[in-house]
N, CA, C and O atoms as a GROMACS GRO file, in nm:
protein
  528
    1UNK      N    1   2.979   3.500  -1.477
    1UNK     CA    2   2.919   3.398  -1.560
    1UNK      C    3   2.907   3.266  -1.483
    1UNK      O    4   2.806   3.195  -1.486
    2UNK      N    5   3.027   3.238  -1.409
    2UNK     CA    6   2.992   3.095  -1.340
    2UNK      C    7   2.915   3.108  -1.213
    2UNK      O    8   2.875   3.011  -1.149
    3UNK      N    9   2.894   3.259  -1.173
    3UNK     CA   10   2.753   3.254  -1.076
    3UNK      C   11   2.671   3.214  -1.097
    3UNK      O   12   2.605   3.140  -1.025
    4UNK      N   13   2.638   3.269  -1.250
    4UNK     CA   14   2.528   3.227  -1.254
    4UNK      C   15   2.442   3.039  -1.377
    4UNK      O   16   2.347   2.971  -1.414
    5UNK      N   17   2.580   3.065  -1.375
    5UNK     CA   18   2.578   2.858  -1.427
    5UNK      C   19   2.521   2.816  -1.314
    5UNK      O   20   2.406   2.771  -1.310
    6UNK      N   21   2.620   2.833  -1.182
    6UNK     CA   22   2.569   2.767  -1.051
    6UNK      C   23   2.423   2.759  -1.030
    6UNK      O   24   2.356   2.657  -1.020
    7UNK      N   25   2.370   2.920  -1.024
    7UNK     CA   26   2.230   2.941  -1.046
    7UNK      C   27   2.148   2.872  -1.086
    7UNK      O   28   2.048   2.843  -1.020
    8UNK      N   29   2.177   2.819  -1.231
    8UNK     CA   30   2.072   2.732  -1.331
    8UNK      C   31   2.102   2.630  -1.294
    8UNK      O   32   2.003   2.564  -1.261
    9UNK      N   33   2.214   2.568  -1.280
    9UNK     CA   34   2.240   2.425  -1.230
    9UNK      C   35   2.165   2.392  -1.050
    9UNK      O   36   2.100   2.288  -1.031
   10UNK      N   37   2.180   2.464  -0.968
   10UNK     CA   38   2.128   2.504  -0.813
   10UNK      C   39   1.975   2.491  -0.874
   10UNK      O   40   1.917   2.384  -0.852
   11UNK      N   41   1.937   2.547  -0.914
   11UNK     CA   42   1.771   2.588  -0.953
   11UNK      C   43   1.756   2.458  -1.004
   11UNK      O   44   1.688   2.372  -0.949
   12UNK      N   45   1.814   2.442  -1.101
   12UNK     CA   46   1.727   2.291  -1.147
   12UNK      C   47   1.744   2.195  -1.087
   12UNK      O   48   1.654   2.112  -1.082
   13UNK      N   49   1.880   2.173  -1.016
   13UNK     CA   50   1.830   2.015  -0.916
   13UNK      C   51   1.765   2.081  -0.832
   13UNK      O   52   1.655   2.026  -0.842
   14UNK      N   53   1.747   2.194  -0.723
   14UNK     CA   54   1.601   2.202  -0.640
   14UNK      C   55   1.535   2.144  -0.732
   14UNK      O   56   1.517   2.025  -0.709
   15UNK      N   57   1.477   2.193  -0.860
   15UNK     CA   58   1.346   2.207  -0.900
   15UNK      C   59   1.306   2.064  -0.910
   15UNK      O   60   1.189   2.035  -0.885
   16UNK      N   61   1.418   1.943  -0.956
   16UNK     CA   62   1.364   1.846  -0.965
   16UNK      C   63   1.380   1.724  -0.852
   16UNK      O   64   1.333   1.611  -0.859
   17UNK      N   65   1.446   1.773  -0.765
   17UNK     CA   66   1.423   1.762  -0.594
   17UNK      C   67   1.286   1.789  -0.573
   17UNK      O   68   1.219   1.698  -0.525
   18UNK      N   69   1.238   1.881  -0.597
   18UNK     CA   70   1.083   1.972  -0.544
   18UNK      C   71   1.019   1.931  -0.610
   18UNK      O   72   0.921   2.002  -0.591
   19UNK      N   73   0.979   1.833  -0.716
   19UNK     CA   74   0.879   1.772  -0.757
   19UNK      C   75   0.868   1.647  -0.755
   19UNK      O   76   0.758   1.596  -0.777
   20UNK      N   77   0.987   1.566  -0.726
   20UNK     CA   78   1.038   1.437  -0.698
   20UNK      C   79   0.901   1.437  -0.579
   20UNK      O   80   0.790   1.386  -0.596
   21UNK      N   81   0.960   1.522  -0.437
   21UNK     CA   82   0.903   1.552  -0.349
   21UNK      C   83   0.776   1.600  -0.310
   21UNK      O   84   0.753   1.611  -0.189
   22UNK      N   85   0.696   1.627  -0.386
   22UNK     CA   86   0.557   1.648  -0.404
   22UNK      C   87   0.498   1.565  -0.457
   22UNK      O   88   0.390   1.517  -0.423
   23UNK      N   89   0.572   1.538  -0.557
   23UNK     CA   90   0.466   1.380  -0.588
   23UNK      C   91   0.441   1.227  -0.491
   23UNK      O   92   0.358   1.137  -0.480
   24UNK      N   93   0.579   1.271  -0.433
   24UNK     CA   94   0.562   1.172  -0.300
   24UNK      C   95   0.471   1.227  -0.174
   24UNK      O   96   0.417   1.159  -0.086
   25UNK      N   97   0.469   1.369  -0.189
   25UNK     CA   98   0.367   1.382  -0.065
   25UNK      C   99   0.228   1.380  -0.081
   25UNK      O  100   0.142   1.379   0.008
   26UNK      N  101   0.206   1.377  -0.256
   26UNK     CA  102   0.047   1.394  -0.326
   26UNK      C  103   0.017   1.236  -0.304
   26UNK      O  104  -0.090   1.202  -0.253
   27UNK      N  105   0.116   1.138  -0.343
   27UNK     CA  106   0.063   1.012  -0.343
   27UNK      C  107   0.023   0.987  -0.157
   27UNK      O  108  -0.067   0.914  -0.113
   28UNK      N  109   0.088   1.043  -0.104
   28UNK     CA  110   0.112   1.022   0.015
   28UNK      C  111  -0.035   1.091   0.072
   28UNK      O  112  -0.050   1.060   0.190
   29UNK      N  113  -0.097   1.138   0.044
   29UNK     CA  114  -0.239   1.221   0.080
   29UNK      C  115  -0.329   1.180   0.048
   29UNK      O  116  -0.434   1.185   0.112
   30UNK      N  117  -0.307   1.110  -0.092
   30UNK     CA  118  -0.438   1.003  -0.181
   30UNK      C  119  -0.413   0.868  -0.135
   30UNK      O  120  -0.497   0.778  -0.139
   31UNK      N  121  -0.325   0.862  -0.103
   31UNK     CA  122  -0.333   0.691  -0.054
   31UNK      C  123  -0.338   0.664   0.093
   31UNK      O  124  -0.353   0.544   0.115
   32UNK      N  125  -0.327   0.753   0.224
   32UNK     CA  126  -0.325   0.774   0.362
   32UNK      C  127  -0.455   0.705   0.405
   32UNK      O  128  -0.525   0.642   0.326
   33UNK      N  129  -0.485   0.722   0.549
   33UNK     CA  130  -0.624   0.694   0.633
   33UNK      C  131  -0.633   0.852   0.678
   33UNK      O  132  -0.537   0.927   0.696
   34UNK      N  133  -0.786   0.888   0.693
   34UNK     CA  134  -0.811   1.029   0.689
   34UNK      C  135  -0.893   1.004   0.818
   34UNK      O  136  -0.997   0.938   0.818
   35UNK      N  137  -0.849   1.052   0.910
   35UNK     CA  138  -0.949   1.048   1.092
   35UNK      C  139  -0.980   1.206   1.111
   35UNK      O  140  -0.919   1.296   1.054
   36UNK      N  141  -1.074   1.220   1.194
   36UNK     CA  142  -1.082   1.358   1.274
   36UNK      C  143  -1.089   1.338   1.392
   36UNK      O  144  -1.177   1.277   1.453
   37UNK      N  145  -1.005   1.383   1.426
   37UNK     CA  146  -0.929   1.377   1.602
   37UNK      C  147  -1.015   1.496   1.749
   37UNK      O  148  -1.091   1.585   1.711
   38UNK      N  149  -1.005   1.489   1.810
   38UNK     CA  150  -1.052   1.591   1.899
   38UNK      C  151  -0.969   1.636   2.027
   38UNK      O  152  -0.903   1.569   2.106
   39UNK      N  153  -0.988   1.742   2.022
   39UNK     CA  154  -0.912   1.777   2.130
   39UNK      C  155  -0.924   1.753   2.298
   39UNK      O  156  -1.001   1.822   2.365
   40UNK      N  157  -0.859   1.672   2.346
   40UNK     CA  158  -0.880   1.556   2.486
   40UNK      C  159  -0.858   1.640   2.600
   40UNK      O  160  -0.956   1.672   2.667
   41UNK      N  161  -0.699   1.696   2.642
   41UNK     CA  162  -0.695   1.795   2.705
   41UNK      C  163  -0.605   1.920   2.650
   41UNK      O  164  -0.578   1.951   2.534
   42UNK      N  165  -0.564   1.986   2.777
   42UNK     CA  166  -0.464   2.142   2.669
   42UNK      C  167  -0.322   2.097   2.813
   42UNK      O  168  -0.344   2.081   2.933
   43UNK      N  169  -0.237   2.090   2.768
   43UNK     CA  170  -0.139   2.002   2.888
   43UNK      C  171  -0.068   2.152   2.860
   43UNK      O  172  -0.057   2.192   2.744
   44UNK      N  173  -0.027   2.220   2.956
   44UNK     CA  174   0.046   2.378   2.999
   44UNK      C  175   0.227   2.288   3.092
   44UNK      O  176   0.231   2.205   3.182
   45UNK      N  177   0.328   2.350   3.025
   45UNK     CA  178   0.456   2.348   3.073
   45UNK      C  179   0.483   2.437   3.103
   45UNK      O  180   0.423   2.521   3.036
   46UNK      N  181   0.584   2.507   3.215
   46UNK     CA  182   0.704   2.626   3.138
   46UNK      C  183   0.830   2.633   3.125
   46UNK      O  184   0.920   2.609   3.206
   47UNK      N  185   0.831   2.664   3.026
   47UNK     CA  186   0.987   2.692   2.914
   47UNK      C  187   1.069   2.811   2.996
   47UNK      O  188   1.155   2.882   2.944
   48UNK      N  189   1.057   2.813   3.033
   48UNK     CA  190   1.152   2.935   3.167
   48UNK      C  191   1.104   3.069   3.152
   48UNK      O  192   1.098   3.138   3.254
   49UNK      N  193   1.058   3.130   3.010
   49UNK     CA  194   0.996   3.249   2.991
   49UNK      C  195   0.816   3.278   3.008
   49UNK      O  196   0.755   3.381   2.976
   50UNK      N  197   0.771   3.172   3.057
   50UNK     CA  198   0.667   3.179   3.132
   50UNK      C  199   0.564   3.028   3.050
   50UNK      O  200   0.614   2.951   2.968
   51UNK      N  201   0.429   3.021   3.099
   51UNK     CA  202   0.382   2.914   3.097
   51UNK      C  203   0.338   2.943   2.906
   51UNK      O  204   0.337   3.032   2.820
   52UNK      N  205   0.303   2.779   2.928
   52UNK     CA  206   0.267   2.766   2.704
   52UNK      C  207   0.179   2.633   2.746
   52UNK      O  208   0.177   2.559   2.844
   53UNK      N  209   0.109   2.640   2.625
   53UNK     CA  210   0.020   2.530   2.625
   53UNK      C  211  -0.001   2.459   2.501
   53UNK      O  212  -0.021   2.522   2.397
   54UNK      N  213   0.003   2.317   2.503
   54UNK     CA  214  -0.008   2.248   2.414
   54UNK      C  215  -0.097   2.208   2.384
   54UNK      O  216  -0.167   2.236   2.481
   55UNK      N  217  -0.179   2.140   2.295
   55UNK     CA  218  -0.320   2.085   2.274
   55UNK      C  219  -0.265   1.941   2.260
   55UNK      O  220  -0.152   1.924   2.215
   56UNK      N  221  -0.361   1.813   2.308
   56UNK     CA  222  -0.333   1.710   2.285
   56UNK      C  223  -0.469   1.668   2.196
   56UNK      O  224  -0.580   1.713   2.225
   57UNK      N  225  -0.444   1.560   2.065
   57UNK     CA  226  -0.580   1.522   2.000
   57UNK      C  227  -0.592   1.408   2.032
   57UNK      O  228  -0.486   1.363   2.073
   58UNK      N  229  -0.693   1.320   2.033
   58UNK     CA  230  -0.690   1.181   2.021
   58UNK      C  231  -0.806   1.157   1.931
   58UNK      O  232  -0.912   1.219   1.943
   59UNK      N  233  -0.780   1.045   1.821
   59UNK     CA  234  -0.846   1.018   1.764
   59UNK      C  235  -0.849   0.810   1.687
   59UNK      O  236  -0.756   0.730   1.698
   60UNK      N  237  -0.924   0.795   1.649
   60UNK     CA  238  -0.922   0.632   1.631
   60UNK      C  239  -0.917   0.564   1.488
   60UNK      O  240  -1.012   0.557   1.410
   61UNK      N  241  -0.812   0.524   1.471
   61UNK     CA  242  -0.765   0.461   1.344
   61UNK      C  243  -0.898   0.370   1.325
   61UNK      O  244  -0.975   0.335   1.415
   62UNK      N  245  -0.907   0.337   1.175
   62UNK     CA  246  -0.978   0.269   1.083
   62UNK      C  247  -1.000   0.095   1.149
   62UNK      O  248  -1.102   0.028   1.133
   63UNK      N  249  -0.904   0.062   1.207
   63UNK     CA  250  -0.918  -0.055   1.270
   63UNK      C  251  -0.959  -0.076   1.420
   63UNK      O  252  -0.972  -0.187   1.471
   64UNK      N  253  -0.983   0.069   1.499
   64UNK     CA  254  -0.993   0.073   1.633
   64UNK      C  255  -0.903   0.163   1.732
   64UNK      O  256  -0.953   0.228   1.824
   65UNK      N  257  -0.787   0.159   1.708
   65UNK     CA  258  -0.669   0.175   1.755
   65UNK      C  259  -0.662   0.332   1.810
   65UNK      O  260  -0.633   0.401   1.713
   66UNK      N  261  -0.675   0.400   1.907
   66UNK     CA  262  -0.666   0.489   1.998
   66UNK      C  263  -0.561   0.569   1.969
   66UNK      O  264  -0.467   0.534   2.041
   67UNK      N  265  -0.527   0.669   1.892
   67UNK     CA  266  -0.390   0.762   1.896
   67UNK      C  267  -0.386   0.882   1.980
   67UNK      O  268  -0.499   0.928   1.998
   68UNK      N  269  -0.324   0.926   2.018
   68UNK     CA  270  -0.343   1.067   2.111
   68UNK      C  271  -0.195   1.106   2.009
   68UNK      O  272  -0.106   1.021   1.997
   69UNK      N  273  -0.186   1.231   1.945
   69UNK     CA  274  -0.173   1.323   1.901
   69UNK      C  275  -0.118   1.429   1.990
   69UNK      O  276  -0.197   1.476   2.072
   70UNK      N  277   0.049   1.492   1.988
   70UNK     CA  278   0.020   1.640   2.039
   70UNK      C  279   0.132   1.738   1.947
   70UNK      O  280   0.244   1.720   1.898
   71UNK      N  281   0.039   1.845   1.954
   71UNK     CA  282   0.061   1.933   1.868
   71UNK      C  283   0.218   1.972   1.907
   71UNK      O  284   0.287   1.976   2.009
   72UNK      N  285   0.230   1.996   1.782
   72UNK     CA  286   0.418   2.095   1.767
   72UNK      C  287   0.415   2.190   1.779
   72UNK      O  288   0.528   2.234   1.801
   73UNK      N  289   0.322   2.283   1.779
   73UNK     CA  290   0.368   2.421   1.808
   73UNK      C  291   0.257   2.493   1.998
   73UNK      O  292   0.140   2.507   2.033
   74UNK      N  293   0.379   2.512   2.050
   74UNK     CA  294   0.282   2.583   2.199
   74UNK      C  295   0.267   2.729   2.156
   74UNK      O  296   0.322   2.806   2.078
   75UNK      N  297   0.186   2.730   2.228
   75UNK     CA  298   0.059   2.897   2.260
   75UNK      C  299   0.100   2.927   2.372
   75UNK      O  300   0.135   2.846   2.458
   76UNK      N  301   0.098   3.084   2.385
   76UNK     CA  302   0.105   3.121   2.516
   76UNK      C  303  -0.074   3.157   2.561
   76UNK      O  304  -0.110   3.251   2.633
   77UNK      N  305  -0.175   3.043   2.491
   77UNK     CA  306  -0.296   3.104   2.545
   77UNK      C  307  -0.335   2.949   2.532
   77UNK      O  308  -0.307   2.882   2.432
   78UNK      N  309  -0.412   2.894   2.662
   78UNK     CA  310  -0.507   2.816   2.646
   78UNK      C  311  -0.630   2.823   2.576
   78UNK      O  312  -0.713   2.743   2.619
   79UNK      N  313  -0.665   2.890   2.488
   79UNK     CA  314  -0.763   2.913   2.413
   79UNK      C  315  -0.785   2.891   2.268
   79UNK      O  316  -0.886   2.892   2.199
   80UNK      N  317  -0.605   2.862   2.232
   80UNK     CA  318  -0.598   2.856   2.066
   80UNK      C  319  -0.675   2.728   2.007
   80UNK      O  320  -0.729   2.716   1.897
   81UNK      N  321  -0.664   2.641   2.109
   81UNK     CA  322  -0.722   2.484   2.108
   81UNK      C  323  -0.822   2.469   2.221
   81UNK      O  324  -0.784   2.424   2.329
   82UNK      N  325  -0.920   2.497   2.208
   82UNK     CA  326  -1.041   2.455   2.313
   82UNK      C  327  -1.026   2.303   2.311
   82UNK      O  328  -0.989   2.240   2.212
   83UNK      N  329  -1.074   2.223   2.483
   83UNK     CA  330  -1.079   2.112   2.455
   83UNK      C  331  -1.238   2.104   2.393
   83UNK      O  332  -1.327   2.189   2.404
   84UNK      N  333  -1.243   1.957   2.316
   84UNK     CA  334  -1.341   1.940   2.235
   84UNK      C  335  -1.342   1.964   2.061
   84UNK      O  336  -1.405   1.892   1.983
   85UNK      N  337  -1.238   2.106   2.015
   85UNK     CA  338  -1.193   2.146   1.874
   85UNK      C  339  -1.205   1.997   1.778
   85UNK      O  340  -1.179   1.881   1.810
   86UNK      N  341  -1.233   2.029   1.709
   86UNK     CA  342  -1.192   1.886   1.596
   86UNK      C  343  -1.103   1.984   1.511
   86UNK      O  344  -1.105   2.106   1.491
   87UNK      N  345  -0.988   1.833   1.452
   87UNK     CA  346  -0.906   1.863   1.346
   87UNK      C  347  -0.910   1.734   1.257
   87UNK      O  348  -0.936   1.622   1.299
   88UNK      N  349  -0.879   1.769   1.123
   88UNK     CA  350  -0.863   1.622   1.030
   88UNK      C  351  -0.721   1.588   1.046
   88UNK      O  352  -0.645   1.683   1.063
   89UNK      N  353  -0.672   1.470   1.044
   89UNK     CA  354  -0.572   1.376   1.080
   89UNK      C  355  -0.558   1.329   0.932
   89UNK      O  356  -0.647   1.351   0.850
   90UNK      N  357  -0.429   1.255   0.899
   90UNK     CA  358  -0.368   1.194   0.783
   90UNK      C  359  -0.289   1.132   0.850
   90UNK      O  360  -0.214   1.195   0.925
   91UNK      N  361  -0.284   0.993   0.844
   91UNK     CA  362  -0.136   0.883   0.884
   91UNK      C  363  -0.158   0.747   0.776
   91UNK      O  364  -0.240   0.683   0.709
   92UNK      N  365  -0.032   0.758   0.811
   92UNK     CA  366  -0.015   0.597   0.713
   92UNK      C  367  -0.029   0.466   0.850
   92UNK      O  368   0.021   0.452   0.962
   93UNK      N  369  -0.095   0.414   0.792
   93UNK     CA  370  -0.193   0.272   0.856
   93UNK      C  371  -0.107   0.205   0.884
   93UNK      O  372  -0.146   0.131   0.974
   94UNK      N  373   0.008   0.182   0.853
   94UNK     CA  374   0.128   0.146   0.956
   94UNK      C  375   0.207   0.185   1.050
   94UNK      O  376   0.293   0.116   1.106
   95UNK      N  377   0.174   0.323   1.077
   95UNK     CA  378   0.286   0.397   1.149
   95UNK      C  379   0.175   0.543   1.193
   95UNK      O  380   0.209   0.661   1.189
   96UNK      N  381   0.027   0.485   1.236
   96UNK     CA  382  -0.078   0.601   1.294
   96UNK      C  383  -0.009   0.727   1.415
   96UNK      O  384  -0.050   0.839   1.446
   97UNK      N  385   0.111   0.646   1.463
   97UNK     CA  386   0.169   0.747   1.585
   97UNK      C  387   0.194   0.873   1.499
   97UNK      O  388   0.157   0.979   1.549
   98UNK      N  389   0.243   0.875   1.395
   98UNK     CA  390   0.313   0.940   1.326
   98UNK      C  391   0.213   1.071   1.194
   98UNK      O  392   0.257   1.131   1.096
   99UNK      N  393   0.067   1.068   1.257
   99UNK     CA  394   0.009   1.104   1.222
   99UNK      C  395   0.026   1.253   1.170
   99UNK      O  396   0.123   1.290   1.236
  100UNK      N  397  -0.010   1.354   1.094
  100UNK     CA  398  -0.054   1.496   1.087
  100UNK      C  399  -0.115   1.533   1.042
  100UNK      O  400  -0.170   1.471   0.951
  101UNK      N  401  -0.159   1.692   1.085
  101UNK     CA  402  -0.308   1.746   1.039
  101UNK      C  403  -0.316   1.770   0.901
  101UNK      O  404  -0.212   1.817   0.855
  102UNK      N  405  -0.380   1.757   0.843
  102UNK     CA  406  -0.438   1.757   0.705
  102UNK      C  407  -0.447   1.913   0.708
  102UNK      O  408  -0.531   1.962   0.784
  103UNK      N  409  -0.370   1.996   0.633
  103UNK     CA  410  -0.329   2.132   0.613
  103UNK      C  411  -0.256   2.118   0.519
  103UNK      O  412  -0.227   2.015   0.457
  104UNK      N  413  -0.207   2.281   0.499
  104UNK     CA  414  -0.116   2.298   0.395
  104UNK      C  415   0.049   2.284   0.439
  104UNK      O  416   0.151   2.301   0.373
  105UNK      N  417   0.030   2.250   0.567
  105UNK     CA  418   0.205   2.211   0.626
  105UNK      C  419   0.210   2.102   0.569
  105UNK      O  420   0.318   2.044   0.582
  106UNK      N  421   0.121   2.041   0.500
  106UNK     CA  422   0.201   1.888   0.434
  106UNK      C  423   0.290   1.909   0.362
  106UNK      O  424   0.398   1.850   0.368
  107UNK      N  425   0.256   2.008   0.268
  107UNK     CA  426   0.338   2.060   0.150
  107UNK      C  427   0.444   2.172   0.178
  107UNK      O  428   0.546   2.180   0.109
  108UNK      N  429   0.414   2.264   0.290
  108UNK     CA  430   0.501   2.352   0.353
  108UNK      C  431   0.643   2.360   0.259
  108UNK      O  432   0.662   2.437   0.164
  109UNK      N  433   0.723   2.271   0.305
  109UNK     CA  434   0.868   2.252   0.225
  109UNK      C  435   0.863   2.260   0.108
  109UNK      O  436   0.908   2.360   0.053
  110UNK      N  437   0.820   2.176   0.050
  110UNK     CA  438   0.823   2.125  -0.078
  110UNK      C  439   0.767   2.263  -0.152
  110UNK      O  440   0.833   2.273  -0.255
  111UNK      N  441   0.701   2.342  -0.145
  111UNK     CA  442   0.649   2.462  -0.204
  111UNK      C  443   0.792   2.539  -0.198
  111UNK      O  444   0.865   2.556  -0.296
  112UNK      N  445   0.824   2.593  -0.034
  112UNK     CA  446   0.934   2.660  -0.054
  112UNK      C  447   1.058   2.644  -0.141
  112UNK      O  448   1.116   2.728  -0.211
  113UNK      N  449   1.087   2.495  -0.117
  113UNK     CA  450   1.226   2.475  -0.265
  113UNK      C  451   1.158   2.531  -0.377
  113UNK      O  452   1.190   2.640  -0.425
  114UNK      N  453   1.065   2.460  -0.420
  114UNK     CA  454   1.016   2.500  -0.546
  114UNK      C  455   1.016   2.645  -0.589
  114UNK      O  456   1.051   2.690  -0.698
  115UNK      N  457   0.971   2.710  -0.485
  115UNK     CA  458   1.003   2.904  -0.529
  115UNK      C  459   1.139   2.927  -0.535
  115UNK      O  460   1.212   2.993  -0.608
  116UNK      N  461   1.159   2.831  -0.404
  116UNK     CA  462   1.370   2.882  -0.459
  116UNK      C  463   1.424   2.828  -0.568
  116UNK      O  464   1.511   2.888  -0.632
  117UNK      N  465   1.374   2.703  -0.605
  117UNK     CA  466   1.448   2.656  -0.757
  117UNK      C  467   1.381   2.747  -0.909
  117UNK      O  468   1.429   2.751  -1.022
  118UNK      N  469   1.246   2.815  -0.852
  118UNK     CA  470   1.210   2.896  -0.988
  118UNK      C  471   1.306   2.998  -0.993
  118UNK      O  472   1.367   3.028  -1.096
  119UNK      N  473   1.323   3.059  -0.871
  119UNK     CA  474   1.381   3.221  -0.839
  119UNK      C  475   1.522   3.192  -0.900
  119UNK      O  476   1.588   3.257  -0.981
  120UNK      N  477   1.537   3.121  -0.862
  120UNK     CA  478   1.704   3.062  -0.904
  120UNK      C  479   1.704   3.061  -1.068
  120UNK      O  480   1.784   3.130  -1.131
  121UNK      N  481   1.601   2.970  -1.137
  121UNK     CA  482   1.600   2.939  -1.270
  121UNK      C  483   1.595   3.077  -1.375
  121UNK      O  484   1.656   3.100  -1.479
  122UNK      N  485   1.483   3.168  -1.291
  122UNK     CA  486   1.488   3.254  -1.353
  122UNK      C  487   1.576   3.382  -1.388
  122UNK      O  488   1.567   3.448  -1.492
  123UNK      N  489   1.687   3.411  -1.249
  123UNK     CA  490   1.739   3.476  -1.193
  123UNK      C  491   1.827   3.401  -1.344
  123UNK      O  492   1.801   3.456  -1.451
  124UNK      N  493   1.918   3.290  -1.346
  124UNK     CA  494   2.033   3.261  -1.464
  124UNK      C  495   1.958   3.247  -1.624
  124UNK      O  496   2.025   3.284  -1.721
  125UNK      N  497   1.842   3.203  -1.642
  125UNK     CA  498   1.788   3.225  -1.705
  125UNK      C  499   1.792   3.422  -1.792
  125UNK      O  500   1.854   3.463  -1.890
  126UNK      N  501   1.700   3.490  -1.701
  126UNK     CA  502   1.756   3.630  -1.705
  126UNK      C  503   1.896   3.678  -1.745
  126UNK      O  504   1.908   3.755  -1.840
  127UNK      N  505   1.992   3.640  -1.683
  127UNK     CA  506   2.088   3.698  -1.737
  127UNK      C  507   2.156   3.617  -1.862
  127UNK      O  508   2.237   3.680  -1.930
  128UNK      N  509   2.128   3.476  -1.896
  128UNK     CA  510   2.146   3.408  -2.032
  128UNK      C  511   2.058   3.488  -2.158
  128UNK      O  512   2.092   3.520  -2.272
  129UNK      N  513   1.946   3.500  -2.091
  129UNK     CA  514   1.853   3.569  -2.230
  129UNK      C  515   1.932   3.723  -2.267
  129UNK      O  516   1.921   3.780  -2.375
  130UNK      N  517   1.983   3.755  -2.192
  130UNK     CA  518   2.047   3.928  -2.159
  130UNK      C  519   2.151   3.943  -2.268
  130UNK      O  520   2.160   4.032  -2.352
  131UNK      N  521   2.244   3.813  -2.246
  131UNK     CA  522   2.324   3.838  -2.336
  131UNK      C  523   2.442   3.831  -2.322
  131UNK      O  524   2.524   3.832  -2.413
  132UNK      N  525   2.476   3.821  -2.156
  132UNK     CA  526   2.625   3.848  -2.091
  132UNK      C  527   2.691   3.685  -2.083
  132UNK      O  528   2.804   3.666  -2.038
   0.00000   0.00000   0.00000
C-alpha cells in the first residue's frame, strides 16, 4: 500500500513539475527570436574510436550580430550536415550564444516526465480503484 501512495504522490509532483515546465518552454518559443542558420563548415575530430564530424551553423540575430552555432551531437559521416543545409534557430535576444534548433528537443524532457508522472498516476490510481 505505501508503494503505491509513493506512486501517486511521485506521479503527481512529476506531473506538476512537467507542466510547470512546459509552460515555461511554450512561453519560451512564443516569445524567442526565430533565425535560420546555415551550415558554414563540417569541423571532423577523433574521439580515439575513429574520426566524427560536427556541423557548425552560423546565423544573424535580429540586430546584426553573427552567431556560429555547433551542433551536440557528432556523426560518423560528413554527410549528415552538408555545408550550406539550413536549420531554424530559437534564442533569447539576450543570450543568442545559447541558441537551439527549433525541433521537438525543445520539449524532449518535459514530455518524458510527463509520461512518467501519468504511468506513475495511473499505475496507484489502478490499484486504489482495485480495491486493495
Amino acid at each position: 500500500m505505501l508503494l503505491y501512495i509513493g506512486f501517486l504522490i511521485s506521479g503527481i509532483l512529476l506531473f506538476t513539475f512537467s507542466i510547470y515546465r512546459l509552460r515555461k518552454k511554450i512561453n519560451f518559443v512564443q516569445h524567442c527570436e526565430h533565425a535560420v542558420g546555415k551550415v558554414v563548415r563540417v569541423e571532423q575530430f577523433d574521439d580515439g574510436d575513429g574520426l566524427l564530424y560536427r556541423a557548425v551553423f552560423a546565423f544573424t540575430t535580429r540586430n546584426g550580430q553573427e552567431v556560429e552555432y555547433r551542433h551536440g551531437t557528432s556523426n560518423s559521416s560528413p554527410n549528415v550536415w552538408p555545408v550550406g543545409a539550413t536549420q531554424k534557430f530559437i534564442y533569447n535576444p539576450a543570450h543568442p550564444a545559447l541558441a537551439r534548433f527549433l525541433s521537438y528537443d525543445v520539449f524532449k524532457f518535459t514530455i518524458l516526465l510527463l509520461g512518467i508522472s501519468i504511468t506513475c498516476i495511473v499505475i496507484s490510481a489502478g490499484y486504489f480503484a482495485a480495491g486493495f
